XYZ file of C-alpha atoms in Angstrom:
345
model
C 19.103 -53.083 -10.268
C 18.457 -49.717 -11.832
C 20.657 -46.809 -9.634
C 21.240 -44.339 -12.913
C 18.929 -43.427 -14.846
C 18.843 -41.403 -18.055
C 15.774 -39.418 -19.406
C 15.848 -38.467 -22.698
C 13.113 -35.765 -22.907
C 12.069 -32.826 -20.165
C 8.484 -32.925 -22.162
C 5.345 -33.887 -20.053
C 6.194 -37.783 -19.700
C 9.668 -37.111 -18.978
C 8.881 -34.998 -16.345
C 5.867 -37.735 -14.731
C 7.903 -40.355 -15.012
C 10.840 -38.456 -12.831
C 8.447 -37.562 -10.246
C 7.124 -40.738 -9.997
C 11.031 -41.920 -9.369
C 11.192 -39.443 -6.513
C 11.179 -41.366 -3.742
C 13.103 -44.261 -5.238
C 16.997 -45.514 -4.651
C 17.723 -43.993 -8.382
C 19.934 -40.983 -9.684
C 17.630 -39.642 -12.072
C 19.374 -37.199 -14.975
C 16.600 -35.727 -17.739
C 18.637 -34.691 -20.994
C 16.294 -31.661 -22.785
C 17.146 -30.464 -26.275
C 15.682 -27.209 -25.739
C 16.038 -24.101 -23.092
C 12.557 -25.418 -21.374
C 10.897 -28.063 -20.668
C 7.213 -29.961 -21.030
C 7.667 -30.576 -24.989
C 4.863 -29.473 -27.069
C 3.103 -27.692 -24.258
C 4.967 -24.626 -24.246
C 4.889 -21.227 -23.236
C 5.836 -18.162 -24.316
C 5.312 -14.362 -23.401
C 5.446 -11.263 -25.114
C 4.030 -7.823 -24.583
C 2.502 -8.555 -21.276
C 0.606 -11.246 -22.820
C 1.480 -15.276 -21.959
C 0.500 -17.706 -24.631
C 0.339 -21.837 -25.269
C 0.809 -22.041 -28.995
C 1.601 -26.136 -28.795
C -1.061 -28.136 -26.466
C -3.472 -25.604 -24.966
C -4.211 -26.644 -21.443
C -4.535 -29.946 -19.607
C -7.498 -31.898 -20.176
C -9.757 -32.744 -17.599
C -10.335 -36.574 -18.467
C -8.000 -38.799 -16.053
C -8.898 -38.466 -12.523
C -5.408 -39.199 -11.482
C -3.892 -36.766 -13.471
C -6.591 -33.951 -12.352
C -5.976 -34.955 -8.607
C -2.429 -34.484 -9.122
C -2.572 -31.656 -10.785
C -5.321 -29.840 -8.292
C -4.531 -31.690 -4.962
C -0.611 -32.897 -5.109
C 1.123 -30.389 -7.060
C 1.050 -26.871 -5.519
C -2.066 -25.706 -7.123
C -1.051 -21.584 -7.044
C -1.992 -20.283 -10.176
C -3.948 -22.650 -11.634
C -6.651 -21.781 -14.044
C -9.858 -23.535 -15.111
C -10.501 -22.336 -18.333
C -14.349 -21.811 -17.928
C -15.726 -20.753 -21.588
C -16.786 -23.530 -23.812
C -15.417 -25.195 -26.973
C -17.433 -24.804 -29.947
C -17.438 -26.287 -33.143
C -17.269 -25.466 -37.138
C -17.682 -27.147 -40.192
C -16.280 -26.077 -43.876
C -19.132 -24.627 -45.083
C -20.709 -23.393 -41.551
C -20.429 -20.907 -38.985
C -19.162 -21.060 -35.151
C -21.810 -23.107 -33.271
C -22.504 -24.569 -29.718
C -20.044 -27.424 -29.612
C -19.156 -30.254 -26.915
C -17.373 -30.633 -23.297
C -19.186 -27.033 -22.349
C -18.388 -28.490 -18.646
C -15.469 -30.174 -18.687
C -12.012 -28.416 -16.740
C -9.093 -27.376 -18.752
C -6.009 -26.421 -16.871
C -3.407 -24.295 -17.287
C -1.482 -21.875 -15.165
C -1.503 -18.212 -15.156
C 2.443 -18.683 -15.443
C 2.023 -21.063 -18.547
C 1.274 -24.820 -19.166
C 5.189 -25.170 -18.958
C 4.352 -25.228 -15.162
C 3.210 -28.445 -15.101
C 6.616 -30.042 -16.052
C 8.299 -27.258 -13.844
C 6.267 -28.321 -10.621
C 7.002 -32.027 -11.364
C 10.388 -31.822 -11.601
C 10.558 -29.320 -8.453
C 9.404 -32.402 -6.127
C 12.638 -34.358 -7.754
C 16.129 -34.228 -6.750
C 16.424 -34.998 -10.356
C 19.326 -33.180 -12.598
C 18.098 -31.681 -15.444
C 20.188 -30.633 -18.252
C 19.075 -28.245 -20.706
C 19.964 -27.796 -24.647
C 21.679 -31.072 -24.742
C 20.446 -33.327 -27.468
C 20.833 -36.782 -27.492
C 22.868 -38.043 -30.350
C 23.612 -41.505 -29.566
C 23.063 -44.618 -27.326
C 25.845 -46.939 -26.626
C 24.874 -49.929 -25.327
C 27.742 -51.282 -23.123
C 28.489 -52.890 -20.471
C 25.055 -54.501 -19.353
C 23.919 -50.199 -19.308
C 23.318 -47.221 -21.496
C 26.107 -44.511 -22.449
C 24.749 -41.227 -23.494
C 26.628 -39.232 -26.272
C 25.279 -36.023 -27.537
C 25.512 -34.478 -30.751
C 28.822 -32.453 -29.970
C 30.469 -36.485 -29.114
C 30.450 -35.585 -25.553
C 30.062 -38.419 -23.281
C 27.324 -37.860 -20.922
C 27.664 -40.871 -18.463
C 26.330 -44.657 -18.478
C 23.453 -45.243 -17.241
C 21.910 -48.665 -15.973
C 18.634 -47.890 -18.003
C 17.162 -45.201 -20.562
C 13.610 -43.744 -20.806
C 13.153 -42.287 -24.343
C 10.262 -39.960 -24.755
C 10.693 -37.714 -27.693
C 8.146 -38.067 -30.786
C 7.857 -41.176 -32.158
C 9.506 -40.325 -35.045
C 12.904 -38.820 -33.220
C 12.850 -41.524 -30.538
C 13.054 -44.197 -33.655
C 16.159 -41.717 -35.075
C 17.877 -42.512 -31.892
C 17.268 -46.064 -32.220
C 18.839 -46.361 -35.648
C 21.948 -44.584 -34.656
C 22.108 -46.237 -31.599
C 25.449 -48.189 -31.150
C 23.446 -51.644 -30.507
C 24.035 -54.899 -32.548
C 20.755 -57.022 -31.273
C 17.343 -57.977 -33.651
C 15.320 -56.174 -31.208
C 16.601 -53.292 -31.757
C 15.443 -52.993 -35.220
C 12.077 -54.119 -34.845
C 11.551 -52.048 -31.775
C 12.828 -49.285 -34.574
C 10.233 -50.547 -37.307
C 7.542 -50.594 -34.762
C 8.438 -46.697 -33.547
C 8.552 -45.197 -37.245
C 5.277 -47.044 -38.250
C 3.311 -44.067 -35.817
C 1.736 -41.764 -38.322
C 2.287 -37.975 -37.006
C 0.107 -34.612 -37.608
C 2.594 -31.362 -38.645
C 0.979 -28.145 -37.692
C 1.638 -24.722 -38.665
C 0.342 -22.258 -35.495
C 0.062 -18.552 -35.544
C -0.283 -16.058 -33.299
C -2.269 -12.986 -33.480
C -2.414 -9.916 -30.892
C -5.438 -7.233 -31.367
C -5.730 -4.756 -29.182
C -9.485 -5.084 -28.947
C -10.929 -7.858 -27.066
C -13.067 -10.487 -29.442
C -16.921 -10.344 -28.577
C -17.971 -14.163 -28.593
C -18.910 -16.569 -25.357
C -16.418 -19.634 -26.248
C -12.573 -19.780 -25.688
C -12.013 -21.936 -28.356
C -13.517 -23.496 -31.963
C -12.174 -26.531 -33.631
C -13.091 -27.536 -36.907
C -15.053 -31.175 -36.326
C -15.292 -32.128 -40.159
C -11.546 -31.544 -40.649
C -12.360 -30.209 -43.985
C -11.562 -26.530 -42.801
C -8.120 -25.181 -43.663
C -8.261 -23.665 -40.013
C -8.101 -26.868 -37.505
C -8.587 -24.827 -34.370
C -8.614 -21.696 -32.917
C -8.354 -20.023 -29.463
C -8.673 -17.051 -27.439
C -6.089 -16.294 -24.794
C -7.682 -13.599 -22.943
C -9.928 -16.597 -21.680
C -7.180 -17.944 -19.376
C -6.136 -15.728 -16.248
C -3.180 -14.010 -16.124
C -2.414 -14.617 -20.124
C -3.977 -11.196 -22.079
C -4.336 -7.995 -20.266
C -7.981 -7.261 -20.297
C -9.569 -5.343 -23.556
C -6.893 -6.740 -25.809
C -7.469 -10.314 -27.697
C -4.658 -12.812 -28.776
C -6.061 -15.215 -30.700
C -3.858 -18.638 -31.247
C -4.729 -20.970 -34.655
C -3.848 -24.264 -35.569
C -3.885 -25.101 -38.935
C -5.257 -28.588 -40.207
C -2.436 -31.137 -41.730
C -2.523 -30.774 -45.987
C -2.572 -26.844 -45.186
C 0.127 -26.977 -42.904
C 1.752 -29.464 -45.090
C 1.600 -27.405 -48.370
C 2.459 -24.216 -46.871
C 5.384 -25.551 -44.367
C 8.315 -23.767 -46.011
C 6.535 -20.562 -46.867
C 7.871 -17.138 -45.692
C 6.234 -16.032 -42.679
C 5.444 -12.996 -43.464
C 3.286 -14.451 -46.512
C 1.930 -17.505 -43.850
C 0.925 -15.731 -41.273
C -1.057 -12.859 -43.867
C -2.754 -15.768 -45.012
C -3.584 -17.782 -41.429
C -4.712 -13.943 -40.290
C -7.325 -13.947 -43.417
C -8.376 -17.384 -43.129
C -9.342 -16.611 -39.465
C -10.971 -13.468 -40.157
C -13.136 -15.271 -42.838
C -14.267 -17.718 -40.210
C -14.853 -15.455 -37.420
C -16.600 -13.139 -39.881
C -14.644 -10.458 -38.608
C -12.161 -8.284 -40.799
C -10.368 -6.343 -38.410
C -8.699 -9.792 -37.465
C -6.514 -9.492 -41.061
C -4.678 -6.438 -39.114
C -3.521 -7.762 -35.725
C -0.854 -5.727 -34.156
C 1.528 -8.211 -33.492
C 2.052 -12.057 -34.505
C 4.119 -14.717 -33.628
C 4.118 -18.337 -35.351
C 5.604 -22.528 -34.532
C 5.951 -25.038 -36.863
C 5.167 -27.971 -35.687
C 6.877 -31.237 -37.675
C 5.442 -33.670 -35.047
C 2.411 -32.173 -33.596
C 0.252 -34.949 -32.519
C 0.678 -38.750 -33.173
C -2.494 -40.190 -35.147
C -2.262 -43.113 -33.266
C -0.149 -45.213 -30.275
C 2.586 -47.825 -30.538
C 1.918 -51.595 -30.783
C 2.621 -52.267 -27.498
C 2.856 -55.757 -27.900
C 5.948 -55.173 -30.534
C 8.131 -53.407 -27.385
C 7.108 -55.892 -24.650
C 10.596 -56.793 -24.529
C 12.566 -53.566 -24.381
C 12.904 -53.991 -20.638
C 14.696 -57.025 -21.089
C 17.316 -54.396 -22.004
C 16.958 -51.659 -19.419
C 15.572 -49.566 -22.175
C 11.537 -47.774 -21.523
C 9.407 -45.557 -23.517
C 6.708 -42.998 -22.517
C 5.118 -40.398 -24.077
C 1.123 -39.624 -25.998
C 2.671 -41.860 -28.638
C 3.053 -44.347 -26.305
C 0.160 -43.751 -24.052
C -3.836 -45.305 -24.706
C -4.782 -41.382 -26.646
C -2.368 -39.208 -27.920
C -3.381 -36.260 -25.282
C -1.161 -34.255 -22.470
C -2.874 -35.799 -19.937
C -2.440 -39.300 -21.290
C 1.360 -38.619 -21.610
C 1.263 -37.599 -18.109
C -0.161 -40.532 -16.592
C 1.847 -42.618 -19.245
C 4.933 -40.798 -17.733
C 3.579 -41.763 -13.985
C 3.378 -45.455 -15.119
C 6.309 -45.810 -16.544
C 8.266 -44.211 -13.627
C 6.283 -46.264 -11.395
C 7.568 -49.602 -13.172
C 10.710 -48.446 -12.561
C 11.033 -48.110 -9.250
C 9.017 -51.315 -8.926
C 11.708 -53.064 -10.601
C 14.506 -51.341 -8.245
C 12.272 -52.436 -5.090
């Protein structure tokens, strides 16, 4: 019988998984490393302008998700990002791309308000900037200890949603003598991750083109993607232009470490070269995220964790989930929650 339960991870599967728990007999308390929550779709704002410089909006291609999102959830503020997504190769110009009609969400607020409006149907407790150091596994439960060796509770079973790669970190330092938990580890680390350098770039001209954003389909481009923020509502006051680019894997790679002053001058060119446009090396204002675990390449081998419920111990996230997409982690995080309570029933 679960009646605590610990959620390691405020990102977008955290947060689905703790709504889905809402109505269930179970004490739900989220533990998030950093001041906000929903992961790698963040926010931030600056200048009057509101930007998503992680996942860019919510894709439209799981009718639960969009039914939750546009039905369940208080929908106030949401925005359907209407231009299209175009396409570039290496050696080509910007051209007439794919999914010209398919719904991406955001909120005028931020993509962050997905998570937010999750968790606000919860009574869960959510507790920000604590990172999750180690697992003790005691007492047929889990006790929590973060990296200041403060104990955080036990808990009769964990969900672990970080990256891949972290959530396998946790496993080897977790205080837990048992086979599985080394092959559950092996399994974990084997998902290959995308790092991503993304910069930010204010103009105070607004750009003249019909799509919102370009992605790079041959991924032979040293620009992966590209997007304009004045596209979404609320996000760029109008006649100004805030452009936000992703930069493929070996670039991002090679040039992880490098000052960014000396990054961002050359993400700025890059752009401008591609957009043809060379008042884009001279934006007014940038802003810039590395990205160590952007996207996973791949999901888990589910059959290799079948048994980590044996031990009270779930997993969720886009690593986890059947595409490696925000709205894959959220209906991963719905699932998982939804075992859960099953299981307390």
């Amino acid at each position: 019988m679960i009646a605590r339960l610990a959620v390691v991870g405020a990102g977008a599967a955290g947060a689905a998984a703790t709504y889905a728990l809402r109505d269930a007999p179970v004490d739900v308390t989220v533990f998030e490393k950093s001041r906000g929550v929903c992961g790698r779709a963040a926010t931030r704002r600056k200048d009057d302008c509101t930007y998503e410089y992680g996942a860019n909006y919510l894709k439209d291609a799981d009718d639960r998700v969009t039914e939750l999102v546009t039905e369940t959830l208080p929908s106030d503020g949401l925005v359907d990002v209407e231009a299209p997504i175009y396409t570039f190769e290496r050696t080509g110009g910007i051209d007439e791309g794919r999914e010209a009609d398919e719904h991406k969400w955001t909120y005028e607020a931020g993509i962050t308000q997905l998570a937010k409006r999750l968790f606000a149907e919860t009574d869960a407790t959510v507790h920000n900037g604590v990172r999750v150091e180690t697992l003790d596994r005691a007492d047929d439960g889990w006790r929590i200890v973060d990296d200041e060796e403060t104990d955080r509770g036990r808990y009769d079973a964990v969900i672990l949603t970080p990256p891949a790669p972290q959530t396998a970190d946790l496993l080897g330092q977790a205080r837990w003598d048992h086979d599985d938990c080394r092959d559950f580890r092996q399994a974990i680390a084997s998902v290959p991750y995308r790092t991503v350098v993304t910069g930010v770039f204010h103009y105070p001209f607004e750009l003249d083109v019909p799509w919102y954003g370009a992605v790079n389909t041959d991924k032979d481009h040293d620009v992966g993607w590209v997007a304009r923020e004045e596209c979404k509502d609320g996000h760029v006051p109008d006649g100004e232009s805030l452009l936000v680019v992703q930069m493929n894997e070996p670039w991002s790679v090679a040039n992880y470490d490098e000052r960014p002053d000396q990054m961002l001058s050359a993400i700025a060119d890059r752009t401008a070269h591609l957009l043809d446009d060379d008042r884009l090396t001279d934006p007014d204002w940038t802003d810039y995220q590395h990205w160590r675990y952007a996207q996973p390449e791949a999901t888990v081998d589910h059959e290799a964790l079948r048994g980590a419920t044996d031990h009270d111990l779930y997993f969720a996230g886009d690593w986890v989930a059947d595409e490696p997409r925000l709205h894959a982690a959220v209906r991963n995080g719905l699932e998982t929650g939804e075992a859960i309570a099953e299981d307390t029933a």
